[in-house]
Short mmCIF file of C-alpha atoms in Angstrom, two decimals:
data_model
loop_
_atom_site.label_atom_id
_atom_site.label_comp_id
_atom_site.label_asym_id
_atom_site.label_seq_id
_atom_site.Cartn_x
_atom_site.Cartn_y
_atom_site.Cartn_z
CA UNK Q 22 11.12 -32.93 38.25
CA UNK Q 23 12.01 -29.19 38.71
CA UNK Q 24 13.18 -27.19 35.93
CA UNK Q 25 16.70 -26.16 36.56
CA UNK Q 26 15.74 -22.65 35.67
CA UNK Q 27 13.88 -22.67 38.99
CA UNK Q 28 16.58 -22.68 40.73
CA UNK Q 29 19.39 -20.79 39.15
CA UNK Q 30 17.85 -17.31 40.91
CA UNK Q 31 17.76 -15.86 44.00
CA UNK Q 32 17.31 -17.55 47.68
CA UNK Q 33 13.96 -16.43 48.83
CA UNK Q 34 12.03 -16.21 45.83
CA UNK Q 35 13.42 -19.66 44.90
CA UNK Q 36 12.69 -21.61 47.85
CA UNK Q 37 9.39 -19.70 47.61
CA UNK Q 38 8.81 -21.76 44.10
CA UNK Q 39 10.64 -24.62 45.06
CA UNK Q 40 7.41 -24.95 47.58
CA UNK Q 41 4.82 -26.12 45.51
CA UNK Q 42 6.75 -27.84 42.97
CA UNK Q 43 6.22 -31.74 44.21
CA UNK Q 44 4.57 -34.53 42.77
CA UNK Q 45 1.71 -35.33 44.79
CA UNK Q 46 0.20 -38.95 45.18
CA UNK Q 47 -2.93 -37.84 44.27
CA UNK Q 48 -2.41 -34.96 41.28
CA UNK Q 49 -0.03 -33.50 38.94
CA UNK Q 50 3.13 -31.56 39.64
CA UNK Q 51 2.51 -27.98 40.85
CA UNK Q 52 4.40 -25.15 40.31
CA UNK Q 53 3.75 -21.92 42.46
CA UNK Q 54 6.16 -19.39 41.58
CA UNK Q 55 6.35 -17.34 44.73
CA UNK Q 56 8.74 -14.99 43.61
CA UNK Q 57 7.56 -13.67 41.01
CA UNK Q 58 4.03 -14.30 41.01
CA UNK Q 59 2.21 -11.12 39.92
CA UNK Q 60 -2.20 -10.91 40.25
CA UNK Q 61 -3.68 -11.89 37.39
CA UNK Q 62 -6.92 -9.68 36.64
CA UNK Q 63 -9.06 -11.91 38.29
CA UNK Q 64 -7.07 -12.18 41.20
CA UNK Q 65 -6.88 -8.34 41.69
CA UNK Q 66 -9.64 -7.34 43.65
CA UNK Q 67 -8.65 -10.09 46.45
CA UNK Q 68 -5.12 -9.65 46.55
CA UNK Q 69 -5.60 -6.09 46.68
CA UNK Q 70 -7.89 -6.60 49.68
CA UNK Q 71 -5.24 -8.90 51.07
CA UNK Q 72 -1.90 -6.92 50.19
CA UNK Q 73 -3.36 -4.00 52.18
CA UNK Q 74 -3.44 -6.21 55.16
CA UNK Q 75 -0.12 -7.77 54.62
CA UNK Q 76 1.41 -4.61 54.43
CA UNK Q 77 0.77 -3.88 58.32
CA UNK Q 78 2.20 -7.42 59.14
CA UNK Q 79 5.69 -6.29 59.31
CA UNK Q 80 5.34 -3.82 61.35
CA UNK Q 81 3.12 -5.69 64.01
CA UNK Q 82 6.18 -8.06 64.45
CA UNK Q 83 8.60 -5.46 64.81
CA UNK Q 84 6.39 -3.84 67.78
CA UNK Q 85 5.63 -7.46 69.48
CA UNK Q 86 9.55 -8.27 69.18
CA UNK Q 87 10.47 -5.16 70.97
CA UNK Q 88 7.26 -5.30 73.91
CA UNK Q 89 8.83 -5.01 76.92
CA UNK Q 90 6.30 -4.76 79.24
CA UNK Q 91 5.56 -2.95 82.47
CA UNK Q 92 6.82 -5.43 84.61
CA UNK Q 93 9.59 -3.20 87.11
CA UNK Q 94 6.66 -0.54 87.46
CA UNK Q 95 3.49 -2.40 88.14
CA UNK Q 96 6.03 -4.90 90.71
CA UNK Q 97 6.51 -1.43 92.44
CA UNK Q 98 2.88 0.01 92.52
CA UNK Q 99 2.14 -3.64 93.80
CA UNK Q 100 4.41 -3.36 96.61
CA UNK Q 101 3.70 0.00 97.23
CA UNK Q 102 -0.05 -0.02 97.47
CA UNK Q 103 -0.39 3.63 99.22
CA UNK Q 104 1.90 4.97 96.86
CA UNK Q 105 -0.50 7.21 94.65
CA UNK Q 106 2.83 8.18 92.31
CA UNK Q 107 3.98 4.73 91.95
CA UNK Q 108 0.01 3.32 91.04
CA UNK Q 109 0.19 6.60 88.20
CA UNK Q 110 3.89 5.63 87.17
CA UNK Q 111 2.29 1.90 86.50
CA UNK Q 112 -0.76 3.01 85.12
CA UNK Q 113 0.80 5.50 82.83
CA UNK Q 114 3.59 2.37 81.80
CA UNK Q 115 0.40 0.23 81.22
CA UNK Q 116 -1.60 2.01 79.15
CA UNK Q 117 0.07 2.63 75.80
CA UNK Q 118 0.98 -1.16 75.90
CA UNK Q 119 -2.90 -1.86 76.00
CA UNK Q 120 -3.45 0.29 73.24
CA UNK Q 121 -0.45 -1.66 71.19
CA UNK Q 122 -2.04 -5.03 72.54
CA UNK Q 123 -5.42 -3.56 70.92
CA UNK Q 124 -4.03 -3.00 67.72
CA UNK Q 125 -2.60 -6.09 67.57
CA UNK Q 126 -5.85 -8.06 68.36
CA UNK Q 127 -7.86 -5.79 65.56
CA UNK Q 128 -5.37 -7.24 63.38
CA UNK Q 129 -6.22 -10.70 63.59
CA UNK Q 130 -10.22 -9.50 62.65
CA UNK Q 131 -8.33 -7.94 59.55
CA UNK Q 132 -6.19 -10.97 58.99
CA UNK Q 133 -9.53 -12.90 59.73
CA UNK Q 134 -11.12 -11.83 56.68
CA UNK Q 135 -8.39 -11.66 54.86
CA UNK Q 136 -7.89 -15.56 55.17
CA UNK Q 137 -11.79 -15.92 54.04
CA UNK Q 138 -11.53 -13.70 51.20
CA UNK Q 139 -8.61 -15.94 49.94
CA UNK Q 140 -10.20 -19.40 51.01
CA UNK Q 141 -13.02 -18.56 48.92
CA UNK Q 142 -10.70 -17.58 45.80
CA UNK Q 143 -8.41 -20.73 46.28
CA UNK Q 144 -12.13 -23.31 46.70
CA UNK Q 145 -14.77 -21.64 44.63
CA UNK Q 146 -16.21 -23.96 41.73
CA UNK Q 147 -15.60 -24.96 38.94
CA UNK Q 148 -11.78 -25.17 39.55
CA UNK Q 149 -10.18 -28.51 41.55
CA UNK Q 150 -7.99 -27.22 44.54
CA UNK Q 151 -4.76 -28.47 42.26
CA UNK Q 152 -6.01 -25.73 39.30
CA UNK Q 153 -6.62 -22.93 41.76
CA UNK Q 154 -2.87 -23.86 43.05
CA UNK Q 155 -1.75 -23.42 39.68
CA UNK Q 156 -3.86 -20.58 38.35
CA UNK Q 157 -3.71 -18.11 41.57
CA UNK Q 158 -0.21 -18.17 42.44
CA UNK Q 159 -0.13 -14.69 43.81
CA UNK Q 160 -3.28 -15.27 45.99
CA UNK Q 161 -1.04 -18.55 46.90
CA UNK Q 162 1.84 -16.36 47.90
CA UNK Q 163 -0.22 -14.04 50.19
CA UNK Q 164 -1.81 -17.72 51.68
CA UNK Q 165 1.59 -18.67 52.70
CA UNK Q 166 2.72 -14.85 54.00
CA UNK Q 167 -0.21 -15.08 56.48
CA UNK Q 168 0.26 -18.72 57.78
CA UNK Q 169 4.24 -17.47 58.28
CA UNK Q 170 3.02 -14.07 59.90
CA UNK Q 171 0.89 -16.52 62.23
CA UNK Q 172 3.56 -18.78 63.34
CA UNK Q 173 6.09 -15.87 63.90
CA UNK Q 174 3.37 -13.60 66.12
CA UNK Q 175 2.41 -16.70 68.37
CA UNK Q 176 5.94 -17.54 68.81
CA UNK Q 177 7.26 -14.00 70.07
CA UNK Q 178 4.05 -13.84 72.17
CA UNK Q 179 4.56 -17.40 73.67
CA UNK Q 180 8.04 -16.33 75.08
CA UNK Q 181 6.69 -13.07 76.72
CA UNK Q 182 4.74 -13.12 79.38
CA UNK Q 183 4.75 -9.48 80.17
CA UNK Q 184 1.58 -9.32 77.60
CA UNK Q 185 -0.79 -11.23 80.07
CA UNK Q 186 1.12 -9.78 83.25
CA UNK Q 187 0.83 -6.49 81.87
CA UNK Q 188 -3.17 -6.69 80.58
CA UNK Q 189 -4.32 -8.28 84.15
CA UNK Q 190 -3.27 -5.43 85.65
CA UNK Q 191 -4.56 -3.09 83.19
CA UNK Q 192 -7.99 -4.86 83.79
CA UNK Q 193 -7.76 -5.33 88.09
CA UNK Q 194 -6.81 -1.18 87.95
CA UNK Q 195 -9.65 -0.84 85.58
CA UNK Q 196 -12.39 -3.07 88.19
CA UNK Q 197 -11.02 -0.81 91.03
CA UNK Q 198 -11.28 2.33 89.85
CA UNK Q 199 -14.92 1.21 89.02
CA UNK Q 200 -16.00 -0.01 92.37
CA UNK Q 201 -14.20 3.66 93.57
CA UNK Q 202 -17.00 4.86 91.12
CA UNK Q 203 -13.74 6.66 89.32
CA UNK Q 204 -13.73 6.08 85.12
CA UNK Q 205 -10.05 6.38 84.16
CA UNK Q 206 -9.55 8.07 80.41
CA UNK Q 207 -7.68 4.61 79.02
CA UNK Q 208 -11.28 3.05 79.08
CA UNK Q 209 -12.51 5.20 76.22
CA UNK Q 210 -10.08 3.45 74.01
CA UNK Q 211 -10.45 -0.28 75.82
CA UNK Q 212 -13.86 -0.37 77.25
CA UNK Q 213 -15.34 -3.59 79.09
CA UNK Q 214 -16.68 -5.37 75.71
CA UNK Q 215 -13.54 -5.07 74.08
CA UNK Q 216 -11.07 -5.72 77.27
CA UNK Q 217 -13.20 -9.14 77.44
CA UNK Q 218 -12.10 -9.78 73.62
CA UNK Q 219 -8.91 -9.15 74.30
CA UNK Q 220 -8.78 -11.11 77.55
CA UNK Q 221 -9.94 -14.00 75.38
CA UNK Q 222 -7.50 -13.79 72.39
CA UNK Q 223 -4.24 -13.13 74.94
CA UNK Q 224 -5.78 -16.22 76.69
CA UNK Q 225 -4.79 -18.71 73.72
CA UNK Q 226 -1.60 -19.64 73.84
CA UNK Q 227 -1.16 -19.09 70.04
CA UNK Q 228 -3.89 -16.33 69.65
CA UNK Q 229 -3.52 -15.84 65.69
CA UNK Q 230 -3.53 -19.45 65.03
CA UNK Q 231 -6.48 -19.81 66.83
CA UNK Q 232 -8.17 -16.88 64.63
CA UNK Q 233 -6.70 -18.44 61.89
CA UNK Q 234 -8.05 -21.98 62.63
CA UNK Q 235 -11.73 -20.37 63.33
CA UNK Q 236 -12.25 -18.68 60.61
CA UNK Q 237 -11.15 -21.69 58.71
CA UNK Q 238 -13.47 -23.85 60.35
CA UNK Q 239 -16.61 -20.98 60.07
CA UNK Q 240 -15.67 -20.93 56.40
CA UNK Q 241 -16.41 -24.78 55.39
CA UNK Q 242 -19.17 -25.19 58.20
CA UNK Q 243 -21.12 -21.65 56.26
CA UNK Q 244 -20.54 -22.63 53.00
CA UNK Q 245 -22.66 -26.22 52.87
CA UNK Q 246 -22.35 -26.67 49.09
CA UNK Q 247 -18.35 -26.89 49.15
CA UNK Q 248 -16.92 -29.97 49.35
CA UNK Q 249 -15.16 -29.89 52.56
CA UNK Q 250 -12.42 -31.98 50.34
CA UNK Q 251 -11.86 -28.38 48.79
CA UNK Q 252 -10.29 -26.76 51.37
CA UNK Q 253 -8.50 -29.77 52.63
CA UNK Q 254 -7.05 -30.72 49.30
CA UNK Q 255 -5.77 -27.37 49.19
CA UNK Q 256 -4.00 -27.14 52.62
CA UNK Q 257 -2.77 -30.77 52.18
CA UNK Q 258 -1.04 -29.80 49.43
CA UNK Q 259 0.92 -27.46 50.39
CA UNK Q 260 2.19 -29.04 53.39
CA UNK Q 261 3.06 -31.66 50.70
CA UNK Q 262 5.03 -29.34 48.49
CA UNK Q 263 6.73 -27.94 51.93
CA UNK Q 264 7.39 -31.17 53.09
CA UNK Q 265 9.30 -32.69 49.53
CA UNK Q 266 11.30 -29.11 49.48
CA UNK Q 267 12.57 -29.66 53.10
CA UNK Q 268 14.00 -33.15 53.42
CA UNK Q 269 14.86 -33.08 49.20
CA UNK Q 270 18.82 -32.59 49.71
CA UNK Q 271 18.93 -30.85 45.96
CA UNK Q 272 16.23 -28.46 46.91
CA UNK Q 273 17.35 -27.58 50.28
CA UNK Q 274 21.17 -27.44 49.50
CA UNK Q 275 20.35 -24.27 47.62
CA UNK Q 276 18.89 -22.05 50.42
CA UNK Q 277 21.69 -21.28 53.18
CA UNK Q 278 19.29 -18.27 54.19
CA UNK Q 279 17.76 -19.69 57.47
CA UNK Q 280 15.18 -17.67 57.27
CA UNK Q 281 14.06 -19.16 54.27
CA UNK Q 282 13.83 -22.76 55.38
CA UNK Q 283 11.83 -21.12 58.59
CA UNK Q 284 9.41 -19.77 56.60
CA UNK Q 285 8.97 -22.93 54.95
CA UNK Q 286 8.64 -24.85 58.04
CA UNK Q 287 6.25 -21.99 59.34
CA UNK Q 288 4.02 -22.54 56.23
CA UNK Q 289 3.71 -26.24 56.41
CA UNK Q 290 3.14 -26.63 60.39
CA UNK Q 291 0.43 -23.49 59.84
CA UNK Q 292 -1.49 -25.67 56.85
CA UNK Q 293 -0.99 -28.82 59.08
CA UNK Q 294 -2.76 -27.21 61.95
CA UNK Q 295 -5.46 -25.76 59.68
CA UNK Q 296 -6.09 -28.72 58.30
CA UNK Q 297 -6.63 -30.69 61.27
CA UNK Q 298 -9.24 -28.12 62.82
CA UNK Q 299 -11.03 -28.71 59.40
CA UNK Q 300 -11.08 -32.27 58.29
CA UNK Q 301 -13.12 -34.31 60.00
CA UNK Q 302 -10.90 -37.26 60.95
CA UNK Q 303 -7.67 -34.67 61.00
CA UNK Q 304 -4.40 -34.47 59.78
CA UNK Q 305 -3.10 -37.62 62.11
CA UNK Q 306 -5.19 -40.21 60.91
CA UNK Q 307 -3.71 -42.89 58.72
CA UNK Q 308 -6.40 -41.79 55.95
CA UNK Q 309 -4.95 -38.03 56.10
CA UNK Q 310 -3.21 -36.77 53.12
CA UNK Q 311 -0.78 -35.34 55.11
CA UNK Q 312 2.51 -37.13 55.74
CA UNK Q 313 3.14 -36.43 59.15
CA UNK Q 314 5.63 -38.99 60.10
CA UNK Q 315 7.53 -37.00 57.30
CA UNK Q 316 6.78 -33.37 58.29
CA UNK Q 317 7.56 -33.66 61.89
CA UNK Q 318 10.58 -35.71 61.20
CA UNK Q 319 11.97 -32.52 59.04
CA UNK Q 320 11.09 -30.27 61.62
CA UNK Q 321 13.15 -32.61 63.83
CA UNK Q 322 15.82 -32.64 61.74
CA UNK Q 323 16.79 -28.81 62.51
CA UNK Q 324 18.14 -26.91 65.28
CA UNK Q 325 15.68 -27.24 68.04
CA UNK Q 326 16.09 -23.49 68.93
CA UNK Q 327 14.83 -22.45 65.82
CA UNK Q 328 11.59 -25.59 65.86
CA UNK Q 329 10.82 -25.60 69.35
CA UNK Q 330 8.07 -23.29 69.31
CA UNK Q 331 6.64 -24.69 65.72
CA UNK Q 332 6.44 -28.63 67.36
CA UNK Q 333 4.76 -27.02 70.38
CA UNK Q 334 2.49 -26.03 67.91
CA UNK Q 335 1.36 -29.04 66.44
CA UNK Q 336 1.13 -30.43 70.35
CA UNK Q 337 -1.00 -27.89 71.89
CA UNK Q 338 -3.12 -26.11 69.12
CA UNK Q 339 -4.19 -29.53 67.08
CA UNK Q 340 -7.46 -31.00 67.86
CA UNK Q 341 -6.78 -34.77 66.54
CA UNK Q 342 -3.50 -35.53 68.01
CA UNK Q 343 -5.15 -37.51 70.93
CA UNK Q 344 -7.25 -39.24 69.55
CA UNK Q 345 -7.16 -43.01 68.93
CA UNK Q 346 -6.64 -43.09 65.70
CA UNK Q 347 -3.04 -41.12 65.97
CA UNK Q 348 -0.31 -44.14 65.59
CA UNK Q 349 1.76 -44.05 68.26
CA UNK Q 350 4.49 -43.63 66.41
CA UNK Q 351 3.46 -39.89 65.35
CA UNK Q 352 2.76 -39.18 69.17
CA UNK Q 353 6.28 -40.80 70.14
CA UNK Q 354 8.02 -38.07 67.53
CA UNK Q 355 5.87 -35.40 69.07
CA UNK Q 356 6.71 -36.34 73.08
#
């Protein structure tokens, strides 16, 4: 049961606790108190690490929300090829957006290794998954800011397709220019090596997932003497604790803040995903610890506006949800 005392205070922090407190099949009740979870001293060096890179995430969203692209200028130079002012207008639109678009991508390496550093806290021996839950709450918290950060970059870059438009230009201007035997001053900051990167990550249609799922994957395939169960156990149980705090009318009744509930939903399709690019039979399978009748049935519930982009999440970016052993049932709720 939760203590009434969790939640008497606040909306974020609340729902924030609220997430872990369930009662799983296969362990105790958790409580991860989000709100006002502080590092303890063994937790300090990582979420230090971590914090530094969190601290960047807002403002990565607030540039991505407000990319609006070159579109008018490079349509122009297009259909003014001879136009020498109209090709520098574009170029000169283009360019600061690929340095923006860089600085995004050399996020997700920093995000990258943020995720590992906190995998490794949240798995490492002799603790079960359930006691690092309970015993790292603040390295919990900054688990569940990056899945949300994940979810809400992918989303804003799914609906704007100026970021591909405008970076295929950047890079047929860049192979002209060099068969011209002209280098243009924009290449010092995006040179061939890293423009292929790039062309690679903008490629995905939910780049930082995709990081996210790597490096998740790389983490459990390097480290041979974890139990793979370790990381699963962990990321089944918080899409678990999401789950019970989203369809629970006495939980949910409490948080009118929509952007709460999102970044509830965010964290629990982000864990899903995750843990279906790690465990071996996936997160559809009847054996999975993962309810997902249940957690795409919540997601279902809400506005579709506001879950759209997370169900086209767990469609496109799983790996399991074709395979036989998905019920039909699951893929019927996804169709």
């Amino acid at each position: 049961k939760l203590l009434p005392s969790l939640c008497s205070r606040g909306l974020m922090g609340n729902l924030l606790k609220v997430l872990a407190c369930a009662e799983l099949e296969h362990g105790p009740i958790v409580f991860l108190d989000f709100e006002h979870a502080q590092p303890t001293e063994a937790e300090t060096a990582v979420w230090n690490q971590v914090s530094a890179v969190l601290e960047e995430a807002h403002g990565i969203l607030a540039e991505l929300q407000s990319y609006n692209g070159a579109g008018q200028e490079i349509r122009e130079a297009i259909q003014n090829p001879g136009d020498l002012a109209l090709q520098e207008k574009a170029w000169n639109a283009v360019c600061p957006l690929v340095a923006k678009l860089k600085r995004f991508y050399e996020f997700s390496l920093r995000l990258e290794n943020a995720l590992r550093s906190l995998l490794e806290a949240l798995t490492s021996p002799p603790y079960a998954p359930m006691q690092h839950l309970e015993r790292e709450q603040a390295l919990a918290k900054q688990f569940a800011e990056i899945l949300h950060f994940t979810l809400s970059f992918d989303e804003l870059k799914m609906t704007n397709p100026a970021i591909q438009n405008d970076f295929s230009y950047y890079r047929r201007t860049i192979s002209r220019n060099r068969l011209n035997n002209q280098q243009l001053e924009a290449e010092n900051e995006v040179n061939n090596e890293m423009a292929n990167r790039m062309s690679l990550f903008y490629a995905e249609a939910t780049p930082m997932l995709k990081t996210l799922s790597n490096a998740t994957t790389k983490f459990v395939s390097e480290n041979k003497t974890l139990p793979i169960e370790d990381t699963t156990d962990c990321l089944s149980t918080m899409a678990c604790v999401c789950r019970v705090m989203l369809e629970t009318p006495e939980y949910r009744c409490r948080f009118t803040n929509t952007d709460t509930m999102l970044f509830c939903m965010r964290v629990m399709v982000g864990v899903i995903i995750l843990y279906d690019h790690v465990h071996p039979v996936g997160a559809f399978a009847k054996t999975s610890k993962i309810d997902m009748k249940g957690c795409i049935k919540v997601l279902k519930e809400q506005p579709s506006n506001s879950v759209e982009g997370l169900l086209n999440a767990l469609r496109y970016t799983t790996r399991h949800l074709n395979d036989d052993s998905t019920s039909k049932q699951i893929r019927a709720l996804l169709q």
